[in-house]
Short mmCIF file of C-alpha atoms and ligand atoms in Angstrom, two decimals:
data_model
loop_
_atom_site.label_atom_id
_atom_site.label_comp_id
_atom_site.label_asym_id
_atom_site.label_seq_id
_atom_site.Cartn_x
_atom_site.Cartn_y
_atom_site.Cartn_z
CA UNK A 29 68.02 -46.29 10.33
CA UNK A 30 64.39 -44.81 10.63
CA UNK A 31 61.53 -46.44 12.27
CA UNK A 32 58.06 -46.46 11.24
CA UNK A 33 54.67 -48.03 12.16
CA UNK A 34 52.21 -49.06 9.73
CA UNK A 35 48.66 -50.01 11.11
CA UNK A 36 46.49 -51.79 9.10
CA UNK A 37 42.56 -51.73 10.06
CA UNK A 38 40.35 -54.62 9.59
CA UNK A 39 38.48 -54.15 6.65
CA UNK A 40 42.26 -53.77 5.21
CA UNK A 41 43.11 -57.43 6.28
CA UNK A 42 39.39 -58.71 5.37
CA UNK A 43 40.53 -61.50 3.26
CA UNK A 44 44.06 -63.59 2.56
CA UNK A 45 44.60 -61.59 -0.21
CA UNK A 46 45.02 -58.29 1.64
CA UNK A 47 46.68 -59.86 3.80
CA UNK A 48 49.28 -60.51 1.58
CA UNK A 49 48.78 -56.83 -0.02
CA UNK A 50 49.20 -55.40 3.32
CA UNK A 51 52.47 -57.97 2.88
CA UNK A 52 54.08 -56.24 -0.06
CA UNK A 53 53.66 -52.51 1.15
CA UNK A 54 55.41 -53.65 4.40
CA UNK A 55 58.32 -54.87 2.18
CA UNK A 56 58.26 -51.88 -0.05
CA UNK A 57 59.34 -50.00 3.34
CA UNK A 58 61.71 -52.65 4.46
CA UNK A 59 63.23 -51.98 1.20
CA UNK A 60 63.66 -48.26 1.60
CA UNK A 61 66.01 -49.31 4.72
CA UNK A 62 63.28 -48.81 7.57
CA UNK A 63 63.09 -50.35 10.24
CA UNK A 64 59.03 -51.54 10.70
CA UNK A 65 56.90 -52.43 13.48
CA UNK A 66 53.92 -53.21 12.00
CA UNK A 67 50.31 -53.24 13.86
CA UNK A 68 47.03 -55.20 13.12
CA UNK A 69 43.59 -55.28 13.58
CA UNK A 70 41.31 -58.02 13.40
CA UNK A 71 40.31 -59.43 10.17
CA UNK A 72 37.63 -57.87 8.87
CA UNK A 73 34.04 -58.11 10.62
CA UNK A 74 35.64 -60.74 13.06
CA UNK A 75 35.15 -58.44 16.06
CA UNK A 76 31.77 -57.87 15.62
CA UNK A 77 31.12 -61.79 15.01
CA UNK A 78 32.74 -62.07 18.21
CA UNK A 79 30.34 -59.95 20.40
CA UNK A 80 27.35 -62.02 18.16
CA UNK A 81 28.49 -65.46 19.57
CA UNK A 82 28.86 -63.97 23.08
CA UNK A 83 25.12 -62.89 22.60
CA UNK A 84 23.86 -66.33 21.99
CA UNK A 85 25.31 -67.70 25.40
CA UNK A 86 24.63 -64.59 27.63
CA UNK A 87 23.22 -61.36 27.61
CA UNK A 88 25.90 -60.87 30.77
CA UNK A 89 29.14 -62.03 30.01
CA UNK A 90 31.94 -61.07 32.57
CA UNK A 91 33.81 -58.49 31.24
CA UNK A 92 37.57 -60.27 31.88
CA UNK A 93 36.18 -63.27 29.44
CA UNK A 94 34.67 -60.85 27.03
CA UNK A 95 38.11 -59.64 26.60
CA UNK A 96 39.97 -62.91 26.74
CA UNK A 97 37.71 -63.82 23.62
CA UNK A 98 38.14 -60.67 22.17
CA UNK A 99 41.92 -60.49 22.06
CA UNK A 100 41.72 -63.81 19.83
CA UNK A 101 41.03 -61.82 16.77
CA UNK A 102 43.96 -59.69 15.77
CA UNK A 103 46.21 -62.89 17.05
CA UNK A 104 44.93 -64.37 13.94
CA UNK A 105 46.10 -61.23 11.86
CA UNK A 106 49.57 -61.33 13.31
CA UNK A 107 50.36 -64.98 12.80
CA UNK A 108 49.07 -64.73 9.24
CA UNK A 109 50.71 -61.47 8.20
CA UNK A 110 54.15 -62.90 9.51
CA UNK A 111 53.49 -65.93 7.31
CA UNK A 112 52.72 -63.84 4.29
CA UNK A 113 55.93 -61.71 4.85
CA UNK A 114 58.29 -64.71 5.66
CA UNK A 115 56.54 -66.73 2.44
CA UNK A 116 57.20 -63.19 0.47
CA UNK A 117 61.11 -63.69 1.34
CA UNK A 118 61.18 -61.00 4.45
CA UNK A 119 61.50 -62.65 8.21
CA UNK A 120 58.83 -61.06 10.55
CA UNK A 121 57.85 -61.73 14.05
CA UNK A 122 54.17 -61.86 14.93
CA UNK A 123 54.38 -60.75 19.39
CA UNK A 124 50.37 -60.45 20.63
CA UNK A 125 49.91 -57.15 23.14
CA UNK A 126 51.91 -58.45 26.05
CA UNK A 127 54.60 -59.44 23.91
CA UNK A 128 54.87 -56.46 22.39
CA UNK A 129 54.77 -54.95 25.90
CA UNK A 130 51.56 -53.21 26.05
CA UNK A 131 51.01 -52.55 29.94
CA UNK A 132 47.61 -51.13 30.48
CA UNK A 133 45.55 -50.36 33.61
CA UNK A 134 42.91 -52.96 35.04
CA UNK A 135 39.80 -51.71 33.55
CA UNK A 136 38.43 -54.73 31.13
CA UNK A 137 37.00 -53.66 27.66
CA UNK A 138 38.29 -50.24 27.72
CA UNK A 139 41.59 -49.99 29.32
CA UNK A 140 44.25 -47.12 28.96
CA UNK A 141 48.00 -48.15 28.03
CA UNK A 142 50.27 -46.60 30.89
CA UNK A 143 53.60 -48.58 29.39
CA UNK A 144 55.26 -49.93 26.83
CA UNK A 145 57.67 -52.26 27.65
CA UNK A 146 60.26 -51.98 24.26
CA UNK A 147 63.17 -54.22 24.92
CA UNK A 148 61.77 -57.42 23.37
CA UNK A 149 60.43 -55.69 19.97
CA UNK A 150 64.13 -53.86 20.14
CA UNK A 151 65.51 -57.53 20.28
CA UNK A 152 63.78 -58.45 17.59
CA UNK A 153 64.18 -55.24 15.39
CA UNK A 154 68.04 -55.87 16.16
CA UNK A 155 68.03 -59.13 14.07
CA UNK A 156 66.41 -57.56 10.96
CA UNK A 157 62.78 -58.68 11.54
CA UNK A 158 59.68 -57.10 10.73
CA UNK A 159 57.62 -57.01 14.14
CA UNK A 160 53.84 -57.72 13.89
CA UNK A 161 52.27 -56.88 16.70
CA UNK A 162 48.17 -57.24 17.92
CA UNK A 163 46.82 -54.03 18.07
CA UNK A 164 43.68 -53.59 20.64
CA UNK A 165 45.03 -55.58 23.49
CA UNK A 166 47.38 -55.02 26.59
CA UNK A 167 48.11 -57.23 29.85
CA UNK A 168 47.84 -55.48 33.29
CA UNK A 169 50.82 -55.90 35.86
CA UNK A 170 48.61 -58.62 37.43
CA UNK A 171 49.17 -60.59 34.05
CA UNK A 172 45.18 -60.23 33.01
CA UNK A 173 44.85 -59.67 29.35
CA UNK A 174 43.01 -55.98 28.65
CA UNK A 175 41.35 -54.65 25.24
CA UNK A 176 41.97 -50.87 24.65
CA UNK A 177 38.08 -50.49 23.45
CA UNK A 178 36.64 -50.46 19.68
CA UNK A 179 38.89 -48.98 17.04
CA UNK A 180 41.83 -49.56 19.63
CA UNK A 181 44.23 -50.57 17.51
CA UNK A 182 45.36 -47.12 16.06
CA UNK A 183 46.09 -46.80 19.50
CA UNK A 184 48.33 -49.79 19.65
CA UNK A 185 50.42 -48.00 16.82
CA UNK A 186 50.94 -44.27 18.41
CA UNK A 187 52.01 -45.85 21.45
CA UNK A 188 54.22 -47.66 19.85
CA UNK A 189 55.52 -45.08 17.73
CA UNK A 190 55.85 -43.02 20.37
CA UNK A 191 57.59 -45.86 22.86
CA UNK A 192 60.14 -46.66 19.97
CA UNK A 193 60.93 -43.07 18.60
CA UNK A 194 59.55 -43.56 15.13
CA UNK A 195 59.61 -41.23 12.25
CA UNK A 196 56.02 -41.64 11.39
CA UNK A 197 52.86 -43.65 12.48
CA UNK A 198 51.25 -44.41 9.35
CA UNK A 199 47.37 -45.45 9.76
CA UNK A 200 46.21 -47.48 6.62
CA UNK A 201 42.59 -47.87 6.15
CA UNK A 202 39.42 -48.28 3.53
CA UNK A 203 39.34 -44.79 3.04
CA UNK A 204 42.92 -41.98 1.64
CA UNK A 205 42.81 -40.15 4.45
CA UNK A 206 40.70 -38.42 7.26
CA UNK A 207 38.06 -36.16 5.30
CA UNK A 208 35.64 -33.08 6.32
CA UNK A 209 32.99 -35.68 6.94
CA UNK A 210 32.50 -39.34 7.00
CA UNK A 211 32.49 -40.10 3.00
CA UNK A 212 30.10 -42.54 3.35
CA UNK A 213 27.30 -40.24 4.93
CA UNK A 214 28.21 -36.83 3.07
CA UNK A 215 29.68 -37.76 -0.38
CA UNK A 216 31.04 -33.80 -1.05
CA UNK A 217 33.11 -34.81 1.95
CA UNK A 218 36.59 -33.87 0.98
CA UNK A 219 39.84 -35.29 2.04
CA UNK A 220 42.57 -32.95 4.30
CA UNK A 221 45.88 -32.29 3.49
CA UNK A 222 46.48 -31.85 7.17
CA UNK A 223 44.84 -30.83 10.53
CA UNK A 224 46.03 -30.31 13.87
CA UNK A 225 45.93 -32.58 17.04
CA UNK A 226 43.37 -30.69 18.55
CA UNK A 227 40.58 -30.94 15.83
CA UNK A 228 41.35 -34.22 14.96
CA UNK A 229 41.05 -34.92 18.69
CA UNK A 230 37.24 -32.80 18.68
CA UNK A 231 36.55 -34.90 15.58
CA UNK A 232 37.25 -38.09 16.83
CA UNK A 233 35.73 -37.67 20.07
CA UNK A 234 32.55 -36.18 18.09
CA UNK A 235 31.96 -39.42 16.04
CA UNK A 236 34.77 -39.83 13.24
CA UNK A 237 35.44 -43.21 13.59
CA UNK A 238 38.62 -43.00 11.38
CA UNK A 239 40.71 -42.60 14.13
CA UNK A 240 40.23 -43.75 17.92
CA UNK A 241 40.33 -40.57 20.21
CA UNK A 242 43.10 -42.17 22.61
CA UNK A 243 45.62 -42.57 19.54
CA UNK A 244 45.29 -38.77 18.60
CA UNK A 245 45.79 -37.78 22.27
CA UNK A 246 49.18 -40.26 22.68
CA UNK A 247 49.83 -38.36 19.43
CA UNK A 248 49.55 -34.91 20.56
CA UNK A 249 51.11 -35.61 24.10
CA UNK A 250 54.25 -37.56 22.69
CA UNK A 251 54.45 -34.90 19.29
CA UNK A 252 54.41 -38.64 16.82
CA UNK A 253 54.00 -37.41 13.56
CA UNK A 254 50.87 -39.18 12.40
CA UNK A 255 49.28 -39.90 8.63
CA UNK A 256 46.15 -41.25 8.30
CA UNK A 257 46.12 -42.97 4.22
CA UNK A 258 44.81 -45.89 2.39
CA UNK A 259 45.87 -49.03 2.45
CA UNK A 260 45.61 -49.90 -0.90
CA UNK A 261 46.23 -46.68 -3.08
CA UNK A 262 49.54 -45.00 -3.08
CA UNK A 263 48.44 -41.41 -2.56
CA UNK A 264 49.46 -39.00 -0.06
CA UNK A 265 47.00 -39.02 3.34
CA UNK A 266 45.94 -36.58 5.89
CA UNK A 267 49.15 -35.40 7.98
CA UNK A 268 48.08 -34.94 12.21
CA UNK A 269 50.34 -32.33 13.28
CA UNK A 270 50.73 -29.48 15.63
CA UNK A 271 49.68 -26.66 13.68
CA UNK A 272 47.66 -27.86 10.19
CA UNK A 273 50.05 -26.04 7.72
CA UNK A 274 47.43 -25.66 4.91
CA UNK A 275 43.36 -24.29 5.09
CA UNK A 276 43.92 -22.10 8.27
CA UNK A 277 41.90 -19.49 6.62
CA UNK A 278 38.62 -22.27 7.00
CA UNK A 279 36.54 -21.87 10.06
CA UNK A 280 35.16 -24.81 10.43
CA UNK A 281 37.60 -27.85 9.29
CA UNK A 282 34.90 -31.06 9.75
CA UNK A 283 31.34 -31.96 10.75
CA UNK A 284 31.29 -35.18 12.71
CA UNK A 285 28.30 -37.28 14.45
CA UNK A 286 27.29 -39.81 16.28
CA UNK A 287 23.86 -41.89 16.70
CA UNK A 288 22.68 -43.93 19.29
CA UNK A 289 22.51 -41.41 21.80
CA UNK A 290 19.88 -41.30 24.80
CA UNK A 291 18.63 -37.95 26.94
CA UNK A 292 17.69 -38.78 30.00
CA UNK A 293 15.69 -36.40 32.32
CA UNK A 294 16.03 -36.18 36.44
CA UNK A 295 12.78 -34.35 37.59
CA UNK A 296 12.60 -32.50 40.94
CA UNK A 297 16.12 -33.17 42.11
CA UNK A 298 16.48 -31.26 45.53
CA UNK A 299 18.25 -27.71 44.95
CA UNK A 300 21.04 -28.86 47.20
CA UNK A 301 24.49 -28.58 46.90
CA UNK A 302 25.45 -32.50 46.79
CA UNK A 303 22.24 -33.27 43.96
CA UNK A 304 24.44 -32.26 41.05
CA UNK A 305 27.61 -34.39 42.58
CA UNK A 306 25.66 -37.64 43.45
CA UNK A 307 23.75 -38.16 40.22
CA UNK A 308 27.52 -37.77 38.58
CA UNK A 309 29.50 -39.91 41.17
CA UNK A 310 26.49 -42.64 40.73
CA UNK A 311 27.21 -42.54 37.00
CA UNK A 312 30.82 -41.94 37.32
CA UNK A 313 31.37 -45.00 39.81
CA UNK A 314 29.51 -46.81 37.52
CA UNK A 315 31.49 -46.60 34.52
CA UNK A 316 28.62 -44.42 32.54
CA UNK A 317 30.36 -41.42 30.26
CA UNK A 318 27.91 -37.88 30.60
CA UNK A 319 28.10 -36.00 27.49
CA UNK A 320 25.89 -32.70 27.63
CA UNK A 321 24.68 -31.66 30.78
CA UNK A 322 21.93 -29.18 31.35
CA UNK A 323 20.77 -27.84 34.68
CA UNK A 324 16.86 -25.73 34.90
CA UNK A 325 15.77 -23.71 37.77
CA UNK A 326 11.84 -25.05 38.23
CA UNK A 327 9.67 -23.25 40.83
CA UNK A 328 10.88 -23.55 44.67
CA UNK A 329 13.69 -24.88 45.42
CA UNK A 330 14.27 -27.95 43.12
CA UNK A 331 15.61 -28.18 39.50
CA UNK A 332 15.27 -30.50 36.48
CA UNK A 333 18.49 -32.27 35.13
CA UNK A 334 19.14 -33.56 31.48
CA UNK A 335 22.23 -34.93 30.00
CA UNK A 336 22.88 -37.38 27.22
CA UNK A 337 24.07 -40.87 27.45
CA UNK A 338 24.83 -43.68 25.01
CA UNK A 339 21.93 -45.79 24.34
CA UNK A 340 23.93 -48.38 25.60
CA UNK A 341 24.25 -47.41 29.29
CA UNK A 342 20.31 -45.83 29.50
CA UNK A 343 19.56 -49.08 31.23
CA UNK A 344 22.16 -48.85 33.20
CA UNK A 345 21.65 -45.09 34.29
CA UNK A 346 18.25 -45.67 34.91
CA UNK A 347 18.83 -48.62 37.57
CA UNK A 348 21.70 -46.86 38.75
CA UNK A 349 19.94 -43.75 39.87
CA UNK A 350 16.44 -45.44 40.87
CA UNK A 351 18.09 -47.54 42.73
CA UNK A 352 19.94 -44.28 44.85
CA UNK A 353 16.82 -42.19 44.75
CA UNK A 354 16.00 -41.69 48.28
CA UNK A 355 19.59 -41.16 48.77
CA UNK A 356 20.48 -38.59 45.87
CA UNK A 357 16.41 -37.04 45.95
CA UNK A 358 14.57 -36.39 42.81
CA UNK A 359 11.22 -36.92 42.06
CA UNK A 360 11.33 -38.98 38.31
CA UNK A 361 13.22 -40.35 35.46
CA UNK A 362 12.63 -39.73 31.79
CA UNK A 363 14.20 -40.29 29.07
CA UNK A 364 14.37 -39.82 25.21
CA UNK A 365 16.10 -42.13 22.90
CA UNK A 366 16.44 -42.21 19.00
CA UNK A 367 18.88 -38.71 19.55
CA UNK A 368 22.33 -38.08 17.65
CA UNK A 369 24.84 -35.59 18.00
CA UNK A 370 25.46 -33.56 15.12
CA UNK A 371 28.82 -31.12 15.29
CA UNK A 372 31.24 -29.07 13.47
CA UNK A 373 34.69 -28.20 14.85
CA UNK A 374 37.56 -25.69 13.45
CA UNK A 375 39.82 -24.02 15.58
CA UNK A 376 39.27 -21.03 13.54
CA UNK A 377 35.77 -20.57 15.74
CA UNK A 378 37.74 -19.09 18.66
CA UNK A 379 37.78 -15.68 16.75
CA UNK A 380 34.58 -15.92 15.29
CA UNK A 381 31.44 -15.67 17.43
CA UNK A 382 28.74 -15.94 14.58
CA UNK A 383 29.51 -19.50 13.82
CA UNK A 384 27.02 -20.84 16.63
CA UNK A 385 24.12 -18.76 14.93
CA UNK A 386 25.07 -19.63 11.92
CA UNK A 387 24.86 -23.60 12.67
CA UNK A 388 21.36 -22.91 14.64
CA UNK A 389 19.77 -21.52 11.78
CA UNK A 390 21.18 -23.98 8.71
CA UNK A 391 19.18 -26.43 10.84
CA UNK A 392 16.15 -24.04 11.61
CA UNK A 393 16.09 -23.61 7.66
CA UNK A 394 15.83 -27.24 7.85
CA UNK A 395 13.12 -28.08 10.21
CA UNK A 396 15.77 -29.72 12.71
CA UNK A 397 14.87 -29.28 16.42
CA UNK A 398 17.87 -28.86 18.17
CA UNK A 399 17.63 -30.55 22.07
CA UNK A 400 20.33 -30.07 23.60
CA UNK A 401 23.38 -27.62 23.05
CA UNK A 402 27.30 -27.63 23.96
CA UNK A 403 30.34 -25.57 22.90
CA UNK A 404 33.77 -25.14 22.97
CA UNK A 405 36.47 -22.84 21.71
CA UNK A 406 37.14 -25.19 18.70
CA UNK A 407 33.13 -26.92 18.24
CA UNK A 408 29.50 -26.96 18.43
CA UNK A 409 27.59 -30.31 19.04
CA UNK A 410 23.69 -30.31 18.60
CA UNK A 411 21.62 -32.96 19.84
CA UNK A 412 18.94 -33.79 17.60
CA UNK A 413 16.40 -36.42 16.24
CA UNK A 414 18.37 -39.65 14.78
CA UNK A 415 16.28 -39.71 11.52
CA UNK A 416 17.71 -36.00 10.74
CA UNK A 417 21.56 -36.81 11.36
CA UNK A 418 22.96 -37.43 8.26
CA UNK A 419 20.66 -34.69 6.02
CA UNK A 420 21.54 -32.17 8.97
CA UNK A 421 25.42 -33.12 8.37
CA UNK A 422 25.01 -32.71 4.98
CA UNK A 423 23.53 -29.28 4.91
CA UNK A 424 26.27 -28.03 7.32
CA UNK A 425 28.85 -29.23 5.38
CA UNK A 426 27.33 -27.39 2.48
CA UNK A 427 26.50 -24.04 4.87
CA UNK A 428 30.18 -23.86 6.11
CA UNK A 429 31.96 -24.55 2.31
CA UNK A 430 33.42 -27.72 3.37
CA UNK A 431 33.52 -28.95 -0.17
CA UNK A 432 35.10 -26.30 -1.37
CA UNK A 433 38.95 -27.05 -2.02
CA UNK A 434 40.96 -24.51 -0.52
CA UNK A 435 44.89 -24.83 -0.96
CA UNK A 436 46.74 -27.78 -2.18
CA UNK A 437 44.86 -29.28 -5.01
CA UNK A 438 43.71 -32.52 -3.61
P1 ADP B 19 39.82 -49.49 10.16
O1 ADP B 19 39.17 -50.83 10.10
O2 ADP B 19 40.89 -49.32 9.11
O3 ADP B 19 40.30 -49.10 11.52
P2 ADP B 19 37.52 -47.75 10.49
O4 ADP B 19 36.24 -48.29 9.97
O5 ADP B 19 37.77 -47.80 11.96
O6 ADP B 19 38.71 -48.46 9.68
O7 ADP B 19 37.70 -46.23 10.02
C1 ADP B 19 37.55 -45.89 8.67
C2 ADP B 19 36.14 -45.36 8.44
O8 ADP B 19 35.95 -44.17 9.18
C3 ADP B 19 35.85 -44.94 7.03
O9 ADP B 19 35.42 -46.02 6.24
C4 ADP B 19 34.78 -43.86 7.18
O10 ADP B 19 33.49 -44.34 6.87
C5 ADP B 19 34.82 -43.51 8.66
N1 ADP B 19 34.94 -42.06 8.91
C6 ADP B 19 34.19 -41.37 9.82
N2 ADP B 19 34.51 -40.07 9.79
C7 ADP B 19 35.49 -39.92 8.87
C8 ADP B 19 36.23 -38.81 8.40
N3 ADP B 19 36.05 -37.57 8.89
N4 ADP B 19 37.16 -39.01 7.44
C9 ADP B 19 37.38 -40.25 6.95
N5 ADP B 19 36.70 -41.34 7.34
C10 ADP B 19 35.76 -41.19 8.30
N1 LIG B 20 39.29 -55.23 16.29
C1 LIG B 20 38.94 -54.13 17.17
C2 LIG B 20 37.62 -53.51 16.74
O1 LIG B 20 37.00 -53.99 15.79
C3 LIG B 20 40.01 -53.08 17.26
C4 LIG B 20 40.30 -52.31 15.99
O2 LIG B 20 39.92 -52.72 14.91
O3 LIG B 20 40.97 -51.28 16.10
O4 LIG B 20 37.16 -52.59 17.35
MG1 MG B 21 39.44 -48.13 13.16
#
């Protein structure tokens, strides 16, 4: 008998209603003789209300609690998705993370899974039941409850998937599949038949909040065969797979972005070896991702650092690094908010060198000031001002044909 795991997000479980949608297209599988482990988010906005009521007792809450409070949510989901499949006829099991054995390691708020523990869920699955497990949330081996960081429930599900050998992850959201853009920014965006691991990974990385970046790598590492549809129409969705079988011929597959994004200048660090390492091991010990990094000789023998943070951690960063500055040696901090990162990634790029200029003049045409730069074989990320992200997304997408249907009709 064939396994699969259905995830539903949280705008798919926003009110009791769904709920009991997302009810009916679980027993439509059961019905076909699956086995299903089925994963949830929390309903609806309830995350984000979450965070609000932290922010009205402290601007500082300990990171352990923030999880503890935000595991509640999807424990909702599960207990009322079993209820709607048991009232519907069909005996489920709602298990939160630990139940469902979701071992992760013990980093609060953005924790990676290192095990699943399967031999409870395979209990279960052994007597018939549905299993509905809390996406989002794991327990360390010191029995402290983890969350897997935002959107971390379609990571929940390929971990599963790949844990219990299913035939297919299935990701059901508000949207039919994962598109050339975010629909709701570039409306020629067009949905994909396929893609492969590695631009889905770019993609998701890059901004394209349809599916977290961990779940795609599980994906790729483990080979689960992944589909990314809606939750509410019965049309086919966007197949993740090794090698995207259709539109090989396009060279640039997506255009993905991201706001909220700081640059922050080091002036005058000392032109010694260990400046570039300490400014990084600072950051690094402190938890605070680098994006683009860019290094300028200035006259004598010092340089002039920039690299791009979340707005998020600039506070951070800055306190971080003024607080070392005798020790690391620069001269001044600067920094520009208000940026976003603007990309488009295709592993058809690798073979074609023109695609950078290409991408650098669309937004010249444009009037977009490009800040900072980085590539790879499969992408090219600009850094630009916030205010020009979506209009320079759209005018890629138009530059590289994205709307254009090429293959399958869709
Ligand atoms: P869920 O609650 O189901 O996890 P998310 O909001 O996390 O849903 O992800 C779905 C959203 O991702 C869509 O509504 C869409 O706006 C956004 N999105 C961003 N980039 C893309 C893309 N390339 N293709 C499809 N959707 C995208
Ligand atoms: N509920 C969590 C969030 O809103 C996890 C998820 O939805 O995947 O980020
Ligand atoms: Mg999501």
């Amino acid at each position: 008998m064939g396994l699969i795991v259905i995830k539903f997000g949280g705008s798919s479980l926003s009110t009791t209603e769904k709920i009991k949608n997302a009810a009916k297209r679980i027993i439509l599988l059961k019905k076909e003789g699956k086995e299903v482990v089925v994963v949830v988010s929390a309903m609806g906005k309830t995350t984000d209300q979450l965070l609000e009521l932290t922010g009205q007792i402290t601007d500082s809450p300990a990171k352990r609690e923030m999880d503890m409070l935000l595991a509640t949510g999807e424990q909702v989901s599960i207990s009322l998705l079993s209820m709607a499949l048991s009232e519907m006829g069909a005996p489920a099991v709602s298990f939160t993370g630990w139940q469902a054995g979701i071992v992760t390691e013990k980093i609060h708020s953005n924790a990676r899974i290192v095990d699943v523990k399967t031999e409870y869920i395979k209990e279960k699955l052994s007597e018939g039941k549905i299993i509905v497990a809390a996406g989002f949330q794991g327990v360390t081996e010191e029995r402290e409850i983890t969350t897997l960081g935002r959107g971390g429930s379609d990571t929940t599900a390929v971990a599963l998937a790949a844990a219990l050998g299913a035939e297919r992850c299935l990701i059901c959201t508000d949207v039919t599949g994962v598109f050339t853009s975010d629909p709701r920014y570039v409306q020629q965006a067009r949905k994909l038949s396929s893609i492969s691991y590695d631009e889905m990974l770019e993609l998701a990385n890059l901004g394209a909040g349809v599916l977290h970046p961990r779940a795609v790598e599980f994906a790729k590492n483990y080979r689960v065969p992944l589909e990314v549809r809606s939750s509410t129409e019965n049309e086919e969705g966007t197949v993740i797979e090794e090698e995207a079988s259709m539109e090989k011929n396009l060279v640039v597959r997506g255009v993905a972005f991201e706001k909220d994004m700081t640059r922050l200048t080091i002036f005058g660090l000392k032109n010694e070896m260990t400046g570039l390492s300490a400014v990084f091991s600072e950051l690094a010990n402190n938890q605070i991702d680098v994006d683009i990094i860019i290094q300028s000789q200035t006259d004598g023998n010092k340089t002039n650092l920039s690299f791009s943070i979340k707005n998020k951690d600039r506070q951070a960063a800055v306190n971080v690094l003024e607080n070392q500055k005798e020790k690391i040696g620069f001269d001044s901090i600067e920094y520009e908010a208000g940026l976003a990162k603007v990309s488009i990634v295709g592993s058809g790029m690798i073979s074609n060198p023109g695609v950078a200029a290409q991408m650098f003049q669309v937004l010249a045409d444009e009037d977009v000031q490009v800040k900072m730069v980085s590539t790879s074989e499969i992408k090219v990320s600009v850094v630009i001002n916030e205010e020009k992200m979506t209009e320079a997304a759209q005018v890629l997408h138009e530059a590289f044909n994205l709307g254009a249907v090429v293959g399958k009709a869709q």
